[in-house]
Coordinates of C-alpha atoms in Angstrom, one line a residue:
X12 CA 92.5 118.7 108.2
X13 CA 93.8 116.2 106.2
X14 CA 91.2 112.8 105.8
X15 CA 92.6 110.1 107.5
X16 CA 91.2 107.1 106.4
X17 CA 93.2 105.0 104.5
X18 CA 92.0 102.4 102.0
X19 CA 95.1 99.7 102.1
X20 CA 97.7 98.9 104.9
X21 CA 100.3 100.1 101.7
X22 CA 99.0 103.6 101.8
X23 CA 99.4 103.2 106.3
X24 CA 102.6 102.6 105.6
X25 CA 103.8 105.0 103.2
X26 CA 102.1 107.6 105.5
X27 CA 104.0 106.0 108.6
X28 CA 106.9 106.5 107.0
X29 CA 106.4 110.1 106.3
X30 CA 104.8 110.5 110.2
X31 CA 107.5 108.7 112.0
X32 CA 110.8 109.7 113.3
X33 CA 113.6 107.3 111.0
X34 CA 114.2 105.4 113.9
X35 CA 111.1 104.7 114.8
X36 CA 110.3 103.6 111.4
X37 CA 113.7 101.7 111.3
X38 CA 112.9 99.3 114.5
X39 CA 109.5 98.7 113.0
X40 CA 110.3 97.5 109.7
X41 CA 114.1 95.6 110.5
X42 CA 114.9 92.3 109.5
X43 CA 117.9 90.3 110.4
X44 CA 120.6 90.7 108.7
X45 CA 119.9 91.0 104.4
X46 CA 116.3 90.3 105.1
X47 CA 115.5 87.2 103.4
X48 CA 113.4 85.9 105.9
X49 CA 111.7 89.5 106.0
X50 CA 111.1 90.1 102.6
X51 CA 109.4 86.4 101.7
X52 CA 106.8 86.8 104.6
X53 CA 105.6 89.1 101.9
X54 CA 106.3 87.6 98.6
X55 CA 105.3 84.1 99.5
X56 CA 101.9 85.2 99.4
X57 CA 102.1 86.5 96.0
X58 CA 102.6 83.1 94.8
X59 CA 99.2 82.0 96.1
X60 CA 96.4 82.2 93.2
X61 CA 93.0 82.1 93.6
X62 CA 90.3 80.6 91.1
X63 CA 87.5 83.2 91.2
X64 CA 83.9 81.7 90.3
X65 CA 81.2 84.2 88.1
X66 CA 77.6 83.3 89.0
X67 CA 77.1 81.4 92.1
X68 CA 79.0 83.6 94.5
X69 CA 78.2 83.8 98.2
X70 CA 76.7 86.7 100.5
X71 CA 76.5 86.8 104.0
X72 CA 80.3 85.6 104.7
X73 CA 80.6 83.9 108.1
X74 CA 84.2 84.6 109.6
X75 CA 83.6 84.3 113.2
X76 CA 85.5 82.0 115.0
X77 CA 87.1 81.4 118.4
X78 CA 90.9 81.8 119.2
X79 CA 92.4 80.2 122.4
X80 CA 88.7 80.1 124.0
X81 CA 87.9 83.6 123.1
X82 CA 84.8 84.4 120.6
X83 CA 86.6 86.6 117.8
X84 CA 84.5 88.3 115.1
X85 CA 87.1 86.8 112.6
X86 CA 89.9 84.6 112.4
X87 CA 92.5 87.5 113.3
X88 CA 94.2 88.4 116.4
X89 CA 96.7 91.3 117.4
X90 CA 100.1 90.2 117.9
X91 CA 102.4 91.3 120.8
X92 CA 104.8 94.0 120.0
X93 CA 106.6 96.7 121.7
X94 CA 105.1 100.2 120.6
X95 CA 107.4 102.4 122.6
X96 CA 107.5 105.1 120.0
X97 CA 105.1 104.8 117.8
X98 CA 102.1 106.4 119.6
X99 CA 101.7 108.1 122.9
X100 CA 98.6 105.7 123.4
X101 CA 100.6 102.7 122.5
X102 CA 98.9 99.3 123.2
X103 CA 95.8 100.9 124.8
X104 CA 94.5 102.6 121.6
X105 CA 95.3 99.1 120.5
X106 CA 93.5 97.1 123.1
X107 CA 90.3 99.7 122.3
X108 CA 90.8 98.9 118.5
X109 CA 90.8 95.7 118.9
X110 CA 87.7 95.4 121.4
X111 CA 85.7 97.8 119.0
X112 CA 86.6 95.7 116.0
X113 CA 86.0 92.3 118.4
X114 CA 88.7 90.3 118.2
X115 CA 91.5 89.1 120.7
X116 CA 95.2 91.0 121.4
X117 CA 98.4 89.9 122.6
X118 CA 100.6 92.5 124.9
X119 CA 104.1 92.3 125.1
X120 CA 106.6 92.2 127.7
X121 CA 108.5 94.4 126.4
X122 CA 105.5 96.6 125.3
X123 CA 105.3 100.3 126.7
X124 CA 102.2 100.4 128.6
X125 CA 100.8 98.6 131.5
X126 CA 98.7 95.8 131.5
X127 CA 96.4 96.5 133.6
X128 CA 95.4 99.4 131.8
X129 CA 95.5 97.4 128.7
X130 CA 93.5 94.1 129.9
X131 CA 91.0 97.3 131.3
X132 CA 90.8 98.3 127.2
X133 CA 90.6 94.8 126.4
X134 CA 89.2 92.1 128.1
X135 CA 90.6 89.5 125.8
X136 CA 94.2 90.2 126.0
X137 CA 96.8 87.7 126.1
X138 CA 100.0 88.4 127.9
X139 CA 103.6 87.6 126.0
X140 CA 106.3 86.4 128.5
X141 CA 109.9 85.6 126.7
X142 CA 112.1 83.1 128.4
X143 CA 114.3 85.6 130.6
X144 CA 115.7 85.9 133.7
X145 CA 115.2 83.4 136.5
X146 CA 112.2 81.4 137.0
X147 CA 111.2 83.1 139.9
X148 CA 110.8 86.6 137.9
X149 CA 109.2 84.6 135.0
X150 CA 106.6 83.2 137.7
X151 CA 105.7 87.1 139.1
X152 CA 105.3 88.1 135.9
X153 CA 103.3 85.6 135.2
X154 CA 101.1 85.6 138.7
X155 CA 100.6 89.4 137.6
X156 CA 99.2 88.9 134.5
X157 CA 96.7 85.8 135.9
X158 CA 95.8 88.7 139.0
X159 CA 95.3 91.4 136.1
X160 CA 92.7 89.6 134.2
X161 CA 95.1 87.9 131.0
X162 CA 93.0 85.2 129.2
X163 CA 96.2 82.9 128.1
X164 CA 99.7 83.4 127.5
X165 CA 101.7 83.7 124.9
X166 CA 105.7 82.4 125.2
X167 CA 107.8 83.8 122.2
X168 CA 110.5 81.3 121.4
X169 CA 111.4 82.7 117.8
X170 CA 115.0 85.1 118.8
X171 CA 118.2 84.3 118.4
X172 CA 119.7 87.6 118.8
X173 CA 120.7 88.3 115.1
X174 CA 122.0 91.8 115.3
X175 CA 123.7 92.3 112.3
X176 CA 121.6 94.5 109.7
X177 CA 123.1 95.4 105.6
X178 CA 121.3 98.6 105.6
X179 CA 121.9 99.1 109.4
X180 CA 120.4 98.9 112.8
X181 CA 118.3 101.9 113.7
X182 CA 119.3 104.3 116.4
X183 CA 117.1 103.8 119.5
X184 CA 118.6 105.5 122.8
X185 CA 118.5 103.7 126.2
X186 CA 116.8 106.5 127.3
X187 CA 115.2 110.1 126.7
X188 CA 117.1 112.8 128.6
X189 CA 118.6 115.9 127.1
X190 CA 121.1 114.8 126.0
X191 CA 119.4 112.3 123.2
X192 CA 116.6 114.8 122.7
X193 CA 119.8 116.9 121.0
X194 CA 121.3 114.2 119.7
X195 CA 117.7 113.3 118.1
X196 CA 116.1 116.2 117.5
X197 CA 117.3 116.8 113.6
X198 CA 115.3 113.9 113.0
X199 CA 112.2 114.5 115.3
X200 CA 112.3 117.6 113.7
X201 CA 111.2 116.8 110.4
X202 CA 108.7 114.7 111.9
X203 CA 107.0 117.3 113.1
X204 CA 102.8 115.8 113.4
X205 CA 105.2 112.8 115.4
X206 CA 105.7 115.4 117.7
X207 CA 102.7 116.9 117.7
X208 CA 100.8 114.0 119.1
X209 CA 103.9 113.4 121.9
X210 CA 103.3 117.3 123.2
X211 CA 100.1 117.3 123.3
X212 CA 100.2 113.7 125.5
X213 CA 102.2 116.3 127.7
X214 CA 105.5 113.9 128.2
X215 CA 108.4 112.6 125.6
X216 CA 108.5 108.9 124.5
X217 CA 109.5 106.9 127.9
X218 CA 111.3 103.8 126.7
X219 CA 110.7 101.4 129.5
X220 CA 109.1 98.4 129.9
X221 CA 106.4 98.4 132.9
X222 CA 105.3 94.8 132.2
X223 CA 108.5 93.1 132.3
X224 CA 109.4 94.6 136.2
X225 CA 109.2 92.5 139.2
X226 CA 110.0 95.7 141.6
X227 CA 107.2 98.0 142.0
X228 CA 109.4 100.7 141.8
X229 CA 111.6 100.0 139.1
X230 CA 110.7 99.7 136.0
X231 CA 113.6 98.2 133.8
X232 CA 114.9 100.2 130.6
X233 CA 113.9 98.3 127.1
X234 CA 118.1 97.8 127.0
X235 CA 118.0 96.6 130.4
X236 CA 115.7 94.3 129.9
X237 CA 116.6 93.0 126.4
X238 CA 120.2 92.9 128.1
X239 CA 118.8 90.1 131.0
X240 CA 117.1 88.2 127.7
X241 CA 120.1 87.9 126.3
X242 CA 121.5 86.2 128.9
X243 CA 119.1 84.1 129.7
X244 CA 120.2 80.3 129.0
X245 CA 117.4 79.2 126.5
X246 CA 114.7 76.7 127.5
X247 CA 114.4 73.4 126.7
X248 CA 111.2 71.7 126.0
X249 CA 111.0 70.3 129.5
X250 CA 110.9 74.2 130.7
X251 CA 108.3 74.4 127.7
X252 CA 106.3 71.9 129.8
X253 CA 106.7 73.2 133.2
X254 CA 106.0 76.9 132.2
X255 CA 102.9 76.0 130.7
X256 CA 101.6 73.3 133.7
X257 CA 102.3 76.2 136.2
X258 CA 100.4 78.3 133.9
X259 CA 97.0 76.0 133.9
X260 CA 95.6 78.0 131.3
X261 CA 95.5 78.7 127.7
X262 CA 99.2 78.5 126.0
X263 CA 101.0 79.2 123.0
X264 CA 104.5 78.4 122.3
X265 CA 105.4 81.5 119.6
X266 CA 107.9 80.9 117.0
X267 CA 107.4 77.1 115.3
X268 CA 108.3 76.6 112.1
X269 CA 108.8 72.9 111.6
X270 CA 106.6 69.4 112.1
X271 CA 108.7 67.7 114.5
X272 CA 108.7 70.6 116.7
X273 CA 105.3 70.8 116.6
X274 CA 104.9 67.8 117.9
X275 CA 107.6 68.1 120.7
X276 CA 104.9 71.7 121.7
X277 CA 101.8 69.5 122.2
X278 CA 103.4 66.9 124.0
X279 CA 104.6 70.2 126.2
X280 CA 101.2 70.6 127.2
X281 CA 100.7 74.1 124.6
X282 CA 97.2 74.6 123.4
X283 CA 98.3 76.6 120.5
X284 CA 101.1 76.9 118.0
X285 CA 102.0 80.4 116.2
X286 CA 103.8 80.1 113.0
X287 CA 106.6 82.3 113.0
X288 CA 109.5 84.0 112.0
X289 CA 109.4 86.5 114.4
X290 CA 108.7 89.1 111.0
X291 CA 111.9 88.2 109.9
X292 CA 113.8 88.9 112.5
X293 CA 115.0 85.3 113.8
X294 CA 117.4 83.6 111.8
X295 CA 117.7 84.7 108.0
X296 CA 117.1 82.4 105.6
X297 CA 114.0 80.8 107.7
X298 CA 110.8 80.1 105.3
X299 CA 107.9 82.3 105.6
X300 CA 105.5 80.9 108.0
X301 CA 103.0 80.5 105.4
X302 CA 105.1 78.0 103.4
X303 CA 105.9 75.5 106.3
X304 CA 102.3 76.1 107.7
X305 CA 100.8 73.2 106.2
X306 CA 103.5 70.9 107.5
X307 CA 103.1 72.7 111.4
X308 CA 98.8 71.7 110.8
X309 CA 99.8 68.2 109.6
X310 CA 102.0 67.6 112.1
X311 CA 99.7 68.3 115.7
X312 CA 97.1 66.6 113.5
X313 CA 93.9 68.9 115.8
X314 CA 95.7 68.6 119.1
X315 CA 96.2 72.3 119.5
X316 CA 94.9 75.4 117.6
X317 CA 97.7 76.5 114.9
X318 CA 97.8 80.0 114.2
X319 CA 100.0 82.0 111.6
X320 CA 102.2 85.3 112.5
X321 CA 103.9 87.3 109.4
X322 CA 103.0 89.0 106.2
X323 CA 99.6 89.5 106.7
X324 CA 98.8 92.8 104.6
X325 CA 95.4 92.4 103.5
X326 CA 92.3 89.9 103.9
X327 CA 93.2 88.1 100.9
X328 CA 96.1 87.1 102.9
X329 CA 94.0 85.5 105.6
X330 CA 91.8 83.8 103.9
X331 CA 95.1 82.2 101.8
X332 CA 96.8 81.0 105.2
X333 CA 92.9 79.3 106.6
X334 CA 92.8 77.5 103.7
X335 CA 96.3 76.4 104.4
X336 CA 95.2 74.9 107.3
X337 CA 95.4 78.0 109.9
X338 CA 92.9 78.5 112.7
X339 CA 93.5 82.0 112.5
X340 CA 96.5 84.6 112.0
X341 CA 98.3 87.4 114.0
X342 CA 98.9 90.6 112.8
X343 CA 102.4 93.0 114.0
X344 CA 103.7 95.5 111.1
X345 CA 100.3 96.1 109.4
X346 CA 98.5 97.2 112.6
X347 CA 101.6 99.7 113.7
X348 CA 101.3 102.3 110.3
X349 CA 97.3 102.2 111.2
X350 CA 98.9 103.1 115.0
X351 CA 101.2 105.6 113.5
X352 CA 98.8 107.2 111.2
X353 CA 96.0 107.3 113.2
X354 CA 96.2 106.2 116.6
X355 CA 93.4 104.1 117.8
X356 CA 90.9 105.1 114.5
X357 CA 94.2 103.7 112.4
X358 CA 94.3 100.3 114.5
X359 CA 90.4 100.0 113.3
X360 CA 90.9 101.4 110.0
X361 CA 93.7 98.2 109.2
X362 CA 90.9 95.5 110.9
X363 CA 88.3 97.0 108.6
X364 CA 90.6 96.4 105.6
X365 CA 91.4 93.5 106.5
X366 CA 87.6 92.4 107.6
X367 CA 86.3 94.1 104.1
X368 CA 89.1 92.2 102.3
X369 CA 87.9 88.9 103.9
X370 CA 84.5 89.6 102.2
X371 CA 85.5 90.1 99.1
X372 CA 87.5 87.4 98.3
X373 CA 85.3 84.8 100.0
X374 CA 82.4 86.4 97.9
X375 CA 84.6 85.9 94.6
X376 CA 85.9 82.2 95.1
X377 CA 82.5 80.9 96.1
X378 CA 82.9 80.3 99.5
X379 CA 80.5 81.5 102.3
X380 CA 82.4 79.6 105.5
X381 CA 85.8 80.0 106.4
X382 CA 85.7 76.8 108.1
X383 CA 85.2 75.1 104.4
X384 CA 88.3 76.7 102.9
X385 CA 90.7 74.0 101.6
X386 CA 94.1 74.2 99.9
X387 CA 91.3 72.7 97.0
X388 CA 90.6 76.7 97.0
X389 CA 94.1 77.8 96.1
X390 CA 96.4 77.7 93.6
X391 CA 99.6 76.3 95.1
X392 CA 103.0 76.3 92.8
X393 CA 105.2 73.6 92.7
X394 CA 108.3 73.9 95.5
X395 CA 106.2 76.5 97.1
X396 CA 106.7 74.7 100.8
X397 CA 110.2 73.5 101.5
X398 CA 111.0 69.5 102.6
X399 CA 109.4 68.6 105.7
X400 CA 111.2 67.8 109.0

């Protein structure tokens, strides 16, 4: 049997893509529309230097912090996603990653296991609501989260429902009867370890979405859910305000990428900001979060926690958006090939790297605590943010 350890979230990848049915794949890595906004989550960082010191490095690196009131062994934290596919574990092999590695998780909505199971695998899981259907429904799903144990929650904001794709949209069925099993199989068929792991779970992927259900016993397809999204009037910040008073809890508002609307969250009453882009998937054209970061941090001046979501491939990464001014950052993509790959020893395998990468770079800039990184620590090109709001 084949080792699977893998030494870079690159090398999870390009065995993902090898693993994983093309649709699959397809969902995980789209952007909207050319994929601008996609592609310069991951360049951006790229034009961050470093200035590495000789003698006089540091041992002994202190990264633990605390995110949203929750003790993290460092300043990383899962972000929500739906895993339908990807794993027959889904976010439970994630929520036992992530507990074994300590550090924080956010479950989805949409995602494709319950979260009571999840919150059972994790005790320091935050639940992701989006703004969709009526308030009641947002309130049960809310009210079932607080029974099930959720530490804060997490309201994505960053959507607008960009569907068109140059290279495509992937295929992803409503549902998995016969009829798409034909329809898919060429595909699954080359994907044959995929399938592997799926038959000897016993049962095909299901495609529902347990946490977004307000009926015991219905339990919404991810199309008939997405569909009621989509046709949910979008909140103002006065719904910002009330969703997060009826909360009475730890609250992040998901998807800020300028200063004046980081402002307009912490006079909502939010206790955290996530930088975001939505990986790319909001509208194209949008910065990378890690350029207009420092102008989010400026702007709620210490009134909330400001944390980072997109493009985080390696602990280099991290340690480049702290010293921007971050509290900590959320992972999505890079955590799904370690899924993919490995199941739950792949989820670990990407916080290692990422924990390992940390190190190392702290070690070769001279800096033993993350709470003393600077922009001082960087070296930041000219233009590299773009005009502030």
């Amino acid at each position: 049997m084949a080792n699977p350890w893998f030494e870079s979230v690159a090398v999870a990848r390009a065995r993902a893509r090898k693993r994983l049915p093309d649709s699959v794949y397809g969902a995980i890595v789209a952007g909207a529309e050319a994929g601008v906004s996609r592609d310069d989550n991951l360049t951006a960082f790229d034009e961050l230097g470093f200035r590495p010191v000789t003698a006089g490095q540091t041992t002994g690196i202190e990264m633990g912090c605390s995110i949203m009131g929750q003790d993290s062994s460092m300043p990383v934290m899962i972000s929500p996603t739906g895993v339908q596919a990807v794993h027959p574990d889904g976010e439970v092999a994630v929520g036992r990653a992530s507990a074994a590695r300590g550090v924080p998780m956010g479950l989805s909505s949409f995602g494709s296991m319950p979260l009571e199971q999840v919150i059972e695998a994790n005790p320091q899981t935050f639940f992701q609501i989006y703004w969709a259907g009526d308030r009641e429904s947002m309130s049960k799903r809310m009210q079932r989260a607080r029974d099930a144990g959720a530490v804060g929650l997490i309201l994505t904001l960053d959507w607008s429902f960009s569907h068109g794709r140059d290279w495509g949209s992937p295929s992803i069925p409503e549902k998995i009867d016969l009829k798409t099993a034909l329809e898919h199989a060429p595909d699954v068929l080359r994907h044959p370890r995929w399938l592997l792991d799926w038959a000897r779970a016993g049962r095909l992927p299901d495609l529902g979405v347990p946490n977004y259900t307000t009926n015991p016993d219905h339990v919404p397809g991810f199309f008939e859910a997405y569909g009621e999204w989509m046709g949910t009037p979008p909140p103002t910040w006065d719904d910002v305000a009330s969703l997060a008073e009826e909360w009475q809890g730890e609250f992040m508002v998901k998807g800020i990428a300028r200063g004046d609307e980081a402002k307009r969250a912490v006079d909502a009453g939010v206790t955290a900001i996530s930088v975001s882009n939505h990986g790319g998937n909001n509208v194209d054209g949008a910065p990378a979060p890690i350029r207009v970061l420092p102008e989010v941090v400026d702007a709620v001046a210490g009134q909330c926690q400001v944390l980072m979501d997109g493009g985080i491939r390696r602990g280099s990464d991290v340690v480049k958006a702290i010293a921007l001014g971050a509290d900590a950052v959320l992972i999505g993509r890079a955590y799904l090939w370690g899924l993919a790959v490995n199941g739950q020893g792949g989820v670990e395998n990407v916080l290692d790297i990422l924990r390992g990468g940390i190190d190392a770079t702290m070690r070769g800039i001279g800096v033993q605590k993350m709470s003393d990184l600077s922009s001082a620590d960087l070296i930041v090109p000219d233009g590299f943010s773009p005009p502030r709001t």
